[in-house]
Short mmCIF file of C-alpha atoms and ligand atoms in Angstrom, two decimals:
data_model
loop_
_atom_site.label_atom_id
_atom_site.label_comp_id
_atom_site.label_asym_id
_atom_site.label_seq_id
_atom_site.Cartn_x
_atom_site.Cartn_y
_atom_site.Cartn_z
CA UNK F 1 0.00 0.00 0.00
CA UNK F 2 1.54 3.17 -1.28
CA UNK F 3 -0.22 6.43 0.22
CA UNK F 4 0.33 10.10 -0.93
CA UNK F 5 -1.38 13.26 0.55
CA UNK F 6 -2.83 14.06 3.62
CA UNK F 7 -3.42 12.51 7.04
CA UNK F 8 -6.99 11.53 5.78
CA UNK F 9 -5.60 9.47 3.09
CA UNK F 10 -3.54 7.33 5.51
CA UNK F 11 -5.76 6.99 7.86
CA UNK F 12 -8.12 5.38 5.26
CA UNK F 13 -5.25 3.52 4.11
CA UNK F 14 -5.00 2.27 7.52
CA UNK F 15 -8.75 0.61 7.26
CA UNK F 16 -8.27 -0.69 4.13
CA UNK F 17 -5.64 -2.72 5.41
CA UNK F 18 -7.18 -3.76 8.25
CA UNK F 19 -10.15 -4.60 5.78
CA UNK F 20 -7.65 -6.96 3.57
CA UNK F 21 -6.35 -8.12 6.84
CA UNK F 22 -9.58 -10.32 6.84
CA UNK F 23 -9.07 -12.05 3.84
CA UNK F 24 -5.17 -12.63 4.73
CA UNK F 25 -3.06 -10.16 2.95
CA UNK F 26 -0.29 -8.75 5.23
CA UNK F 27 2.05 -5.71 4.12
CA UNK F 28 5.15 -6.00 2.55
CA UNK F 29 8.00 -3.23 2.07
CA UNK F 30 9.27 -5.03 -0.97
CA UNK F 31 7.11 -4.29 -4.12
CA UNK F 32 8.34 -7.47 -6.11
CA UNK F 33 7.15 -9.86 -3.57
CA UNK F 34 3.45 -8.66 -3.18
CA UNK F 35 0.19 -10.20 -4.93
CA UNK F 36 -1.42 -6.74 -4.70
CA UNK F 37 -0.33 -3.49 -5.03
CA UNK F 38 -2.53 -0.41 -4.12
CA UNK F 39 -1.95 3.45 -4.70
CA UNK F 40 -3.59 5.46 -2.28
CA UNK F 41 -3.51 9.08 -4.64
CA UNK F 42 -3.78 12.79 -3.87
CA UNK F 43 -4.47 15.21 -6.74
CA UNK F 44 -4.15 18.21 -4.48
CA UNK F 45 -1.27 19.62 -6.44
CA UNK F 46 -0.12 18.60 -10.03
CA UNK F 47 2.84 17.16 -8.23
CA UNK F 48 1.27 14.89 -6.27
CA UNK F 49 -0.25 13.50 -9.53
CA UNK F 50 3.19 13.02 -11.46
CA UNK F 51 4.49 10.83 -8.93
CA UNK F 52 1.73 8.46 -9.04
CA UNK F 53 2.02 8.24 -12.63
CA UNK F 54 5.55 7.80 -12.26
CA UNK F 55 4.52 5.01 -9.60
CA UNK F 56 2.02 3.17 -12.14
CA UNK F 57 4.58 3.02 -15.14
CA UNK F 58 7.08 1.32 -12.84
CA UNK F 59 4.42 -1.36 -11.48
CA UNK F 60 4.21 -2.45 -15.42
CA UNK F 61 7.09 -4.50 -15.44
CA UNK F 62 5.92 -5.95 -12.24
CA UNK F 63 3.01 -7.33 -13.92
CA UNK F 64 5.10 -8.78 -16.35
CA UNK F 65 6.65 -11.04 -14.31
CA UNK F 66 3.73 -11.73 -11.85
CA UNK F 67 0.40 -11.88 -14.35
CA UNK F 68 -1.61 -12.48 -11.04
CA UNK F 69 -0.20 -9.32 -9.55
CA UNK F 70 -3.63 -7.29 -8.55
CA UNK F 71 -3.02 -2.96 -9.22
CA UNK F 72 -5.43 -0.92 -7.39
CA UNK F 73 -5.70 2.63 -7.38
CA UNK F 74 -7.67 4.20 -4.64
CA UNK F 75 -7.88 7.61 -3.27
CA UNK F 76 -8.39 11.25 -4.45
CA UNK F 77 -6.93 10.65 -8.00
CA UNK F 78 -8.97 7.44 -8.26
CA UNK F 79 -12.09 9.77 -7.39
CA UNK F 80 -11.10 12.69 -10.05
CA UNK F 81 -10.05 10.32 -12.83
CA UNK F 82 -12.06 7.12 -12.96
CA UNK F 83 -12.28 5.09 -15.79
CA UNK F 84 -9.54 7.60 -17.55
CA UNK F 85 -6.73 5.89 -15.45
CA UNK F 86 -6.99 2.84 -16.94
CA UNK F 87 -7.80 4.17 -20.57
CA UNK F 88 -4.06 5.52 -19.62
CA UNK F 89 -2.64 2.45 -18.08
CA UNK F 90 -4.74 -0.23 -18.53
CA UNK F 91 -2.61 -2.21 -16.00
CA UNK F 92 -4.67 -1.20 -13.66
CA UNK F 93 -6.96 -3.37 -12.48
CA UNK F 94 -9.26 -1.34 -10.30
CA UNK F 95 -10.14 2.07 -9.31
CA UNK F 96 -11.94 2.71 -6.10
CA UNK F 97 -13.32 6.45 -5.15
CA UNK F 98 -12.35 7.95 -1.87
CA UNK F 99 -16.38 6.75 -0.62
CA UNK F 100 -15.42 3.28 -1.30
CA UNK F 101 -12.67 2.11 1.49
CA UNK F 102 -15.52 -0.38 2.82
CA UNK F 103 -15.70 -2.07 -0.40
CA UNK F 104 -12.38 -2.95 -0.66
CA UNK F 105 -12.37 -7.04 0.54
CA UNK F 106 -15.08 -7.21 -2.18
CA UNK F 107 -13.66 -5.43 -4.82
CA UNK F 108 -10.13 -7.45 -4.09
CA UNK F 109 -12.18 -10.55 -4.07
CA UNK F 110 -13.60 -10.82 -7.51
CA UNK F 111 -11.09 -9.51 -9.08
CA UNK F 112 -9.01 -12.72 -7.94
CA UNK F 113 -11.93 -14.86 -8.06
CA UNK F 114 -13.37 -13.79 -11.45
CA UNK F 115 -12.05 -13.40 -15.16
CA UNK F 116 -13.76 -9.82 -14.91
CA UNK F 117 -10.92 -7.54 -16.03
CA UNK F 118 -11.32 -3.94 -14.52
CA UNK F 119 -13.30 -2.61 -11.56
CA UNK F 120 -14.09 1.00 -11.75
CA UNK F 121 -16.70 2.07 -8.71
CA UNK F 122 -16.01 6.12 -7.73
CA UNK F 123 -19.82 6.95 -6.65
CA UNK F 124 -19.97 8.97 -3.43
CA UNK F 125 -23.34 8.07 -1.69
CA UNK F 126 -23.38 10.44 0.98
CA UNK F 127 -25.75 8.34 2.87
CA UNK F 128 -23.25 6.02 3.47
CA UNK F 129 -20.85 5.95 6.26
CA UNK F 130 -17.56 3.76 6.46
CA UNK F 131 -18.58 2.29 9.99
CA UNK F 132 -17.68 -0.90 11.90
CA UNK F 133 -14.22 -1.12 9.66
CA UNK F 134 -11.21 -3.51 10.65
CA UNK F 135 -8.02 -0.45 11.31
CA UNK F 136 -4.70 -1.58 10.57
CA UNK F 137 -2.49 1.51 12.50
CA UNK F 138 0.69 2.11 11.02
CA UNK F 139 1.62 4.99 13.54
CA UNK F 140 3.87 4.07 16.90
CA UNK F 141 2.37 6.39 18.99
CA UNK F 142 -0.52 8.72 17.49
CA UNK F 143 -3.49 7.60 15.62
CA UNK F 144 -5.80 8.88 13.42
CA UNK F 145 -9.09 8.97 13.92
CA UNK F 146 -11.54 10.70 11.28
CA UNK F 147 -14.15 12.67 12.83
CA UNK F 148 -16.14 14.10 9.46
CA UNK F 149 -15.61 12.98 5.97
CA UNK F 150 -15.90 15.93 2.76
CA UNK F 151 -15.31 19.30 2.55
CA UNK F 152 -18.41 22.15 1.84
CA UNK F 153 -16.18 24.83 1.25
CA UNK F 154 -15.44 25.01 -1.68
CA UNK F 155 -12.10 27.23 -2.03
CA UNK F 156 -11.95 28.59 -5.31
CA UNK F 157 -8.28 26.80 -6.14
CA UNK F 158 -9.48 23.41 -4.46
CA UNK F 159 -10.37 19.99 -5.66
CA UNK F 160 -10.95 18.70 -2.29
CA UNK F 161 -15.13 19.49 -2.16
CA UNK F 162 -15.00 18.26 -5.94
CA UNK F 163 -13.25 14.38 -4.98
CA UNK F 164 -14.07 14.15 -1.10
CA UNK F 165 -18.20 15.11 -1.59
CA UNK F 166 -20.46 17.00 1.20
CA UNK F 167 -19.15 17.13 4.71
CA UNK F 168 -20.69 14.03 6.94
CA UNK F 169 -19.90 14.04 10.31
CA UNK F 170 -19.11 10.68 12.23
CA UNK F 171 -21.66 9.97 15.14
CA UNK F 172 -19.56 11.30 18.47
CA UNK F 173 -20.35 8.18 20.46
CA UNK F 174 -18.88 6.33 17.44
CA UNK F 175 -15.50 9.28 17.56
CA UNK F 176 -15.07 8.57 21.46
CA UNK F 177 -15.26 4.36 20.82
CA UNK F 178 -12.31 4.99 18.47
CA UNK F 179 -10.68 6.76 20.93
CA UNK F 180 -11.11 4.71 24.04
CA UNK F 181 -10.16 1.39 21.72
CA UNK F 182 -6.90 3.38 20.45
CA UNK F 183 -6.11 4.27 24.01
CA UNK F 184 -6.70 0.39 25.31
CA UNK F 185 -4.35 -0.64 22.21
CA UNK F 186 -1.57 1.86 23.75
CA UNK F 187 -1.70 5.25 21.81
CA UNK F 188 -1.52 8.61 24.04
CA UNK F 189 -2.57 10.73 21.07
CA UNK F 190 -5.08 10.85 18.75
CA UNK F 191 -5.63 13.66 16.11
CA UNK F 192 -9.33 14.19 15.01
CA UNK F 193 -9.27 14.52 11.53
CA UNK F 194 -11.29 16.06 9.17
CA UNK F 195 -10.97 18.95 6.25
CA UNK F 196 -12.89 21.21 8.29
CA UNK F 197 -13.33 19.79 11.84
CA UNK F 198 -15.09 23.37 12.97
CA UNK F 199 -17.82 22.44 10.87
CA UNK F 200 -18.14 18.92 12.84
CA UNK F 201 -21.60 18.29 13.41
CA UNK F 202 -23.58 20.88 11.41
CA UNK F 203 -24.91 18.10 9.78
CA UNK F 204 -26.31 15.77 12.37
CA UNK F 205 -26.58 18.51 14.85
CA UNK F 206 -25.44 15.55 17.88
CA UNK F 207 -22.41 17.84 19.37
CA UNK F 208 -20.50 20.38 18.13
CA UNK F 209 -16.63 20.66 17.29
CA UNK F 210 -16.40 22.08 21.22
CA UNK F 211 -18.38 19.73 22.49
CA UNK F 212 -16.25 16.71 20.63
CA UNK F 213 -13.29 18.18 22.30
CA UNK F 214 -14.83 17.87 25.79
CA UNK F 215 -16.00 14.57 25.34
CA UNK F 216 -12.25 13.16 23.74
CA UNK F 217 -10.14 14.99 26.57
CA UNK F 218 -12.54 13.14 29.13
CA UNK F 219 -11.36 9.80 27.58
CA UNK F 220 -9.38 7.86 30.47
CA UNK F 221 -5.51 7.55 29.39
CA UNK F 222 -5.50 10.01 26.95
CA UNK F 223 -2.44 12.12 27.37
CA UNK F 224 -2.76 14.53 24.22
CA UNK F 225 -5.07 15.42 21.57
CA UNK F 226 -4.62 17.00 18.31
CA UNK F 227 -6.90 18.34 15.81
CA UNK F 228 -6.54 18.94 12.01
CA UNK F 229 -8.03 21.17 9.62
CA UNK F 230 -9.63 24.02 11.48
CA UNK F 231 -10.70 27.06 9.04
CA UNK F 232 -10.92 30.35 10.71
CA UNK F 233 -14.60 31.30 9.49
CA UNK F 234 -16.00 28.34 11.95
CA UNK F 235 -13.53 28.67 14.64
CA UNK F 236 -15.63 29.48 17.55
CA UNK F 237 -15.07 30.91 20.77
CA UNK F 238 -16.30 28.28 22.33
CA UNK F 239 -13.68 26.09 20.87
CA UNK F 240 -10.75 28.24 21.91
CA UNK F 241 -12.79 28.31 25.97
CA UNK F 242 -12.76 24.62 25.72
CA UNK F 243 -9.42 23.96 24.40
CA UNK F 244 -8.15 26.36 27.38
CA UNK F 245 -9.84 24.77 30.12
CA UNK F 246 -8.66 20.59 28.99
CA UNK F 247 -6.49 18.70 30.57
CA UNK F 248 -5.12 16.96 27.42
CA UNK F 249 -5.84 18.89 24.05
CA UNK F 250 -2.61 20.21 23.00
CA UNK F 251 -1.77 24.09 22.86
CA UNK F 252 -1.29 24.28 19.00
CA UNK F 253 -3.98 25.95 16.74
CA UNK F 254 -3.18 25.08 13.17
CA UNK F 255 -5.45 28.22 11.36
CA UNK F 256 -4.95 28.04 7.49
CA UNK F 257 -4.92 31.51 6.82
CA UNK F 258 -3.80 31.10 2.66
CA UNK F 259 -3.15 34.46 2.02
CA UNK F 260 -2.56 38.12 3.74
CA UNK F 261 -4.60 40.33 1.57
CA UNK F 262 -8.81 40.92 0.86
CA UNK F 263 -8.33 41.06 -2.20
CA UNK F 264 -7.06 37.34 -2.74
CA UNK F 265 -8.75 36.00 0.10
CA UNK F 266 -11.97 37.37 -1.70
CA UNK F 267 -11.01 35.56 -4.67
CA UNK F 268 -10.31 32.54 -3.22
CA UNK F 269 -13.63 32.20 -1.67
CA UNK F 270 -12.51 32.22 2.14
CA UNK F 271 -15.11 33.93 3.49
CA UNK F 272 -12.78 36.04 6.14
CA UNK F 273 -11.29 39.13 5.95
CA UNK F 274 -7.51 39.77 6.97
CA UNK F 275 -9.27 41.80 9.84
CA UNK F 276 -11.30 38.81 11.23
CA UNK F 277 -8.33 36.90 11.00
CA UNK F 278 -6.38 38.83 13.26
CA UNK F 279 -9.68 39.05 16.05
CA UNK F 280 -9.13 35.29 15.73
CA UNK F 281 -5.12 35.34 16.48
CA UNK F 282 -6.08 37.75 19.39
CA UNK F 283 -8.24 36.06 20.87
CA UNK F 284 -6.37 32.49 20.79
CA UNK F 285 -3.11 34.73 22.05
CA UNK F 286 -5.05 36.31 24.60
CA UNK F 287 -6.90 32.84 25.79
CA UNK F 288 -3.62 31.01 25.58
CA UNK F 289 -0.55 32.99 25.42
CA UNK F 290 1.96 29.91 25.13
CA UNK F 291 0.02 28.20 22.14
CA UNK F 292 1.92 27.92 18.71
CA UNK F 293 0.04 28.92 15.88
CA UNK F 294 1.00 27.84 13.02
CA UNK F 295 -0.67 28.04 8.68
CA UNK F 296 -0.44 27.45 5.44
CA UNK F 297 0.03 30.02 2.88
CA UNK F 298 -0.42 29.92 -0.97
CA UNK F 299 1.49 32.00 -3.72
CA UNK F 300 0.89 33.00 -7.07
CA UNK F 301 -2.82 32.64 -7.29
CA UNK F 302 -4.27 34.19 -9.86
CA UNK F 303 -4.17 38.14 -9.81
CA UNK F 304 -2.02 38.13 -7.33
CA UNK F 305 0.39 41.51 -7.96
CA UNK F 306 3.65 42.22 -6.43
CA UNK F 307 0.90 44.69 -3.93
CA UNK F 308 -0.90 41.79 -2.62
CA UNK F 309 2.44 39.84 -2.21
CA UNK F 310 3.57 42.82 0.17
CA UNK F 311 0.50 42.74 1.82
CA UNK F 312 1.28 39.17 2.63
CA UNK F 313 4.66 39.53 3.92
CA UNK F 314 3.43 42.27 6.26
CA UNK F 315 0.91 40.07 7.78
CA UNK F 316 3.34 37.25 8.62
CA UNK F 317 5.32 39.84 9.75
CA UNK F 318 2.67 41.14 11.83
CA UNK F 319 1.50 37.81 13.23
CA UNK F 320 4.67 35.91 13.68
CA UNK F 321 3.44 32.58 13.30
CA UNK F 322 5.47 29.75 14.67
CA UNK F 323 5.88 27.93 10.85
CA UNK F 324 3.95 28.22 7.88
CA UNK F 325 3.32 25.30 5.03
CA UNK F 326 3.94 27.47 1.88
CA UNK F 327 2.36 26.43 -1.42
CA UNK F 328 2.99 27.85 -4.86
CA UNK F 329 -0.52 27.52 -6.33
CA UNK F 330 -1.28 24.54 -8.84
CA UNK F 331 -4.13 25.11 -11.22
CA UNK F 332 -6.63 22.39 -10.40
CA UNK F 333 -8.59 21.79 -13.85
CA UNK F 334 -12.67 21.95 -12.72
CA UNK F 335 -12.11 24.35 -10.11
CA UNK F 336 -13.19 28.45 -10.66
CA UNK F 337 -9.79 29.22 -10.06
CA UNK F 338 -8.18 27.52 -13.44
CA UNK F 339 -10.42 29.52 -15.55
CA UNK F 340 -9.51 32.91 -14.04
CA UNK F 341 -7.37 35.30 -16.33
CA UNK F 342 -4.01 36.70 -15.02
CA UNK F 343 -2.60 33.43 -13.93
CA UNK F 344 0.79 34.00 -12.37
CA UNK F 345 4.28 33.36 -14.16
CA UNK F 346 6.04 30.20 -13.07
CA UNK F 347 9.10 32.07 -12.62
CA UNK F 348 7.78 35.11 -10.45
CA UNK F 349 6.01 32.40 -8.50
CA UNK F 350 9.37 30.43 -7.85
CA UNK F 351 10.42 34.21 -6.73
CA UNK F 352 7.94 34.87 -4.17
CA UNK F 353 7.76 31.48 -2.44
CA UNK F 354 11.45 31.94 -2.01
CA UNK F 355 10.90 35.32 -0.59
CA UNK F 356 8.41 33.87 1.27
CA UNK F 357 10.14 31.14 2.58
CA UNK F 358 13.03 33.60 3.68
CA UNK F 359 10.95 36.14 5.87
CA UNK F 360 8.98 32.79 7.60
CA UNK F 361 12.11 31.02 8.59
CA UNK F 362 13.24 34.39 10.00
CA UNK F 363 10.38 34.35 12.29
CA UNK F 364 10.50 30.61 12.98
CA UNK F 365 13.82 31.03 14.34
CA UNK F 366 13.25 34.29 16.75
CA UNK F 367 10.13 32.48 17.69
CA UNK F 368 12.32 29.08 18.70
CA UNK F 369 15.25 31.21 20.11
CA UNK F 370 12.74 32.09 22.69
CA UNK F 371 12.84 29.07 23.97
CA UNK F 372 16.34 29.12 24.70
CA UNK F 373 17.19 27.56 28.07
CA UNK F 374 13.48 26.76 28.04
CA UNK F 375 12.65 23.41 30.03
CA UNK F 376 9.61 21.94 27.79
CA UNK F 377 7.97 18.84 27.94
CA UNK F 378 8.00 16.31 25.41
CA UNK F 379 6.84 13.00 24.22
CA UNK F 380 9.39 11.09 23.49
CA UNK F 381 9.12 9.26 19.99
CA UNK F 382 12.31 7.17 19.06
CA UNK F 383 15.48 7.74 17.58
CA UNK F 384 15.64 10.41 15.01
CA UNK F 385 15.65 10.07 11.18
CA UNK F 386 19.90 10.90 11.26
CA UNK F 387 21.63 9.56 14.02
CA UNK F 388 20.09 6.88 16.59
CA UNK F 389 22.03 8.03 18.99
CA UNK F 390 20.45 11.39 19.36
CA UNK F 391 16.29 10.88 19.99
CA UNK F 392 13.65 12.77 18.86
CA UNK F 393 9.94 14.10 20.23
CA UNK F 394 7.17 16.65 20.12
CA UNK F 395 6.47 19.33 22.89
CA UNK F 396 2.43 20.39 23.04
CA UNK F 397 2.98 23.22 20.86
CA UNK F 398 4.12 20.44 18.02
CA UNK F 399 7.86 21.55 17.62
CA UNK F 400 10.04 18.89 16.60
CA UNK F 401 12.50 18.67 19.53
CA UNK F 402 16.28 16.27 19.58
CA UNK F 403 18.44 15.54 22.29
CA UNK F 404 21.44 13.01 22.92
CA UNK F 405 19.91 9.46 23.94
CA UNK F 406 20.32 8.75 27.72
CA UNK F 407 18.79 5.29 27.60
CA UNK F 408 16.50 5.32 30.37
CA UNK F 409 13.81 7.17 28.07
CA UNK F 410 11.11 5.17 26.00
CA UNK F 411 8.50 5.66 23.51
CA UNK F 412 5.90 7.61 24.64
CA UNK F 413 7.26 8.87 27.75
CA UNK F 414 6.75 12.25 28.64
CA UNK F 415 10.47 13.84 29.29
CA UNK F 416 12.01 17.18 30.01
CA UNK F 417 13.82 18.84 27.68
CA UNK F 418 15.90 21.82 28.53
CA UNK F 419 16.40 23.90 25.14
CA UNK F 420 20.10 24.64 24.84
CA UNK F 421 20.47 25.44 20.76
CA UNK F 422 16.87 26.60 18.84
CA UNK F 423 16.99 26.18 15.24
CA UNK F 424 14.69 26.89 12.23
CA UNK F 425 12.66 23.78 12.42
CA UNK F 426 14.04 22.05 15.02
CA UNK F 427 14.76 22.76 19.24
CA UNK F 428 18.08 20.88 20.15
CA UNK F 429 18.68 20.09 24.03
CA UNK F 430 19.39 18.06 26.56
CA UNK F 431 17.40 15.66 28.99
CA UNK F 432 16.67 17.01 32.40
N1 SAH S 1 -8.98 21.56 4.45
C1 SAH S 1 -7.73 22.14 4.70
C2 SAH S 1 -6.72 22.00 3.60
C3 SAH S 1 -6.55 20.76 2.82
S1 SAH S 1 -5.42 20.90 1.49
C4 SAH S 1 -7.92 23.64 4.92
O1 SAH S 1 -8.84 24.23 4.41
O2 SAH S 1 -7.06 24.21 5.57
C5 SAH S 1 -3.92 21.41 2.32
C6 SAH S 1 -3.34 22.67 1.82
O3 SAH S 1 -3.00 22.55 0.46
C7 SAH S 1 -4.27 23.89 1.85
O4 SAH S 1 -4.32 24.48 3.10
C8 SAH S 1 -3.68 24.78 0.81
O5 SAH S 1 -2.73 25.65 1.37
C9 SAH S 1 -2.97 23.82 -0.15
N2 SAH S 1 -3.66 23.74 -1.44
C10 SAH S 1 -4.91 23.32 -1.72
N3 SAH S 1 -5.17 23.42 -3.03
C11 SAH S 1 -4.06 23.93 -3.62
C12 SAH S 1 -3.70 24.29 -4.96
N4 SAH S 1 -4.55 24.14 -5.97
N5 SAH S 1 -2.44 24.76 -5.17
C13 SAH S 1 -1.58 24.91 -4.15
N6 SAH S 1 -1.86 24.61 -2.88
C14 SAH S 1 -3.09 24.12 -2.59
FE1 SF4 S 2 -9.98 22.81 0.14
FE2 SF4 S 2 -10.95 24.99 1.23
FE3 SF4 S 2 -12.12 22.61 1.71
FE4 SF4 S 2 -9.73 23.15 2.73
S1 SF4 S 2 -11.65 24.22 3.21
S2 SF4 S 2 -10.35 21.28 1.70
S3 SF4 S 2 -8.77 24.40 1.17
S4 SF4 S 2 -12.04 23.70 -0.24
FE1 F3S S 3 -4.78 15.09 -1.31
FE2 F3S S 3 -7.18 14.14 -1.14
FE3 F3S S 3 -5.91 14.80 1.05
S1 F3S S 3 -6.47 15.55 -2.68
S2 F3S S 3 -4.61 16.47 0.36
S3 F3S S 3 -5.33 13.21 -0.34
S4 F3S S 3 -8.09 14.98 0.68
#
C-alpha cells in the first residue's frame, strides 16, 4: 500500500488494510514480492499526480513477471479520474473512489476470483458511512481517527469538495469508541481529523466541534489530543474556551490563513477578511498565550500583484506565526480558479515562495530562540531520522525537539527537555 497526501488518506489507508487483513493479505516493504499493489492518490497539487504516474509506469514491469499481480488505485486521483486511469494504463486493475474504502475485501475478491478484467466504482453516496471497519495503524504512537468525511467549502483553487463530496460528520459516540479502543491498544494521542473539523456536526446537529473536544479529553488515558483542519470562518469561541480549560488537548492551533490580503482572500472564496483573521489570532493569544500557531500560505494565485504579495509579507510579519506550510498555487482543472485570467508566471512564483520562505524562517527562528534555556515537555518518539544516537519528540505546541539518547527514556514517555540550541525547524537540548 503506497499512500500520498494528507493525514486523511492514511488513515483510510490504515482501514483498508485492516479490511484486507480479513481475507489474509499482510504488508510487505518489498514491491516485487506482493500479490497486490494499491496506490492510495492525492491530486491536491499537479505534483502529487506526477508521482503516481511515475509510480504506475514502474508497477508495469511488475506485472510482467507476476500476471496475477492485482493494481489498485484508490484515493483522491482514483475519485477525479475514474475510468480515464486505466484508458491511460490499462494495468490497472481497479479504481476505487475515496467513498469506497468499505468495499475494498469485495472489490479485491472478484477480481481474484473472477475473469472480470477492470473494476471501476467512484460513486460517493453520501448516505453512506464507512462504519464498523477492521483499522490496521501504522503509527507508533498517534493515531488517526476521522471525525467528518468531505469538505463544503469550496475554495476557489481546491479539488478537495470536488473528490471528497459534502461534509458528513461521524456519530460522536462512534469518535469517542475509536478513541477509548486506540487508548486500550496503547496510543496517548489521537488527532481528530477532518478537512474542516469546525464544521463537525452541522450536519447531524449531535455535538459540536467544542463539544467533541470535551468529550475526547474526558477519555481515560488520553495524554494529548490534536486536531486537524480548522478554518478560521467556523472557529468558535467556544472552541478556543474549551481547548483552554482541557487537561489533554494540545496548545497548537493550526489556522490556514492562505493568504494576507482581501483582495485574494476574496477571490479565493474564504469567506474572512484579513481583519477577522487577526480578532481570531487575538483572541487564541489572549486565551492562551503559550500556544503555537502555526498556517499554510499559498502564492501565485491568480491576480495576485507584487501589492498583494507585500501585503502578505506584512501580515506574517505582523503575526509571527510559529511555521507556515507554503504552497505555490497549482491550477486544479474543474475548479473556478483555473479559468480565471491573469494566472501567475512560473518564474515570479518560484520568486515569491522563495521570498516567502526567507521572511517565515526568519520568524520561525526568533520564535524558537525564545525558547532558549526553556525546560519543555516532550513526548518522546524514538530515535531520530539521522543519528540513533540522538532521539527525537514533540512538545504540546508540536515543535520537533532532539536531544542526545540517555537510555533510560522510552517511547511515549513524557520527558524534560531543557532547550540549549533553537533552530529553524528544530529545538536541540538536553534531557533534564
Ligand atoms: N482543508 C484544509 C486544507 C486541505 S489541502 C484547509 O482548508 O485548511 C492542504 C493545503 O494545500 C491547503 O491548506 C492549501 O494551502 C494547499 N492547497 C490546496 N489546493 C491547492 C492548490 N490548488 N495549489 C496549491 N496549494 C493548494
Ligand atoms: Fe480545500 Fe478549502 Fe475545503 Fe480546505 S476548506 S479542503 S482548502 S475547499
Ligand atoms: Fe490530497 Fe485528497 Fe488529502 S487531494 S490532500 S489526499 S483529501
Amino acid at each position: 500500500m503506497l499512500t500520498y497526501g494528507c493525514q486523511m488518506n492514511f488513515s483510510d489507508a490504515e482501514r483498508m488494510e485492516g479490511e484486507l487483513a480479513k481475507i489474509g493479505y499482510t504488508s510487505t516493504e518489498d514491491m516485487a514480492q506482493a500479490d497486490l499493489i494499491m496506490i492510495n492518490t492525492c491530486c491536491v497539487r499537479e505534483t502529487a499526480e506526477d508521482k503516481v504516474y511515475g509510480k504506475i509506469g514502474e508497477i508495469k514491469s511488475l506485472k510482467r513477471n507476476n500476471p496475477d499481480l492485482i493494481l489498485g488505485i484508490t484515493g483522491c486521483m482514483a475519485q477525479k479520474e475514474g475510468e480515464r486511469l486505466i484508458k491511460r494504463a490499462p494495468h490497472i486493475d481497479f479504481v476505487l473512489g475515496t467513498n469506497k474504502i468499505h468495499e475494498v475485501v469485495a472489490t479485491v475478491q472478484k477480481l481474484e476470483q473472477s475473469q472480470i478484467k477492470h473494476i471501476v466504482d467512484t460513486e460517493i453516496n453520501e448516505s453512506e458511512m464507512p462504519e464498523n471497519i477492521s483499522i490496521h495503524r501504522k503509527t507508533p504512537l498517534s493515531a488517526w481517527v476521522p471525525i467528518m468525511y468531505g469538505c463544503n467549502n469550496f475554495c476557489t483553487y481546491c479539488i478537495v469538495p470536488y473528490v471528497r463530496g459534502r461534509e458528513r460528520s461521524r456519530l460522536p459516540e462512534e469518535i469517542v469508541a475509536e478513541v477509548k479502543e486506540a487508548v486500550k491498544q496503547g496510543y496517548k494521542e489521537v488527532t481528530l481529523l477532518g478537512q474542516n473539523v469546525n464544521s463537525y456536526g452541522k450536519d447531524h446537529q449531535k455535538a459540536t466541534f467544542a463539544q467533541l473536544l470535551a468529550m475526547v479529553d474526558k477519555v481515560e488515558g488520553i495524554e494529548r489530543v490534536r486536531y486537524m483542519t480548522s478554518h478560521p470562518k467556523d472557529l468558535s469561541d467556544e472552541v478556543i474556551e474549551v481547548i483552554k480549560n482541557s487537561q489533554h488537548i494540545c496548545n497548537h492551533f493550526h489556522l490556514p490563513v492562505q493568504y494576507g490580503s482581501n483582495k485574494i482572500l476574496k477571490a479565493m472564496n474564504r469567506v474572512y477578511t484579513v481583519e477577522a483573521y487577526k480578532e481570531l489570532i487575538h483572541k487564541i493569544r489572549a486565551a492562551m498565550p503559550d500556544a503555537s500557531i502555526t498556517t499554510d500560505l499559498i502564492v501565485g494565485f491568480p491576480g495576485e500583484t507584487e501589492e498583494d504579495f507585500r501585503q502578505l509579507l506584512d501580515f506574517l510579519t505582523e503575526i509571527r506565526y510559529d511555521q507556515a506550510y507554503t504552497f505555490i498555487y497549482s491550477k486544479r482543472s474543474g475548479t473556478p480558479a483555473a479559468e480565471m485570467d491573469e494566472q501567475v508566471d512560473d518564474e515570479l512564483k518560484h520568486d515569491r515562495l522563495n521570498r516567502l520562505m526567507e521572511l517565515q524562517n526568519k520568524i520561525s527562528l526568533e520564535k524558537n530562540q525564545a525558547l532558549q534555556d526553556k525546560v519543555l515537555e516532550v513526548m518522546v518518539e524514538g530515535p531520530s531520522a539521522n543519528d540513533d544516537k540522538v532521539w527525537s519528540g514533540r512538545t504540546t505546541t508540536n515543535k520537533l525537539v532532539l536531544w542526545p539518547y540517555q537510555g533510560r527514556e522510552q517511547p511515549g514517555d513524557f520527558v524534560n527537555v531543557r532547550i540549549c540550541q533553537p533552530q529553524t525547524w528544530v529545538l536541540k537540548g538536553e534531557l533534564e
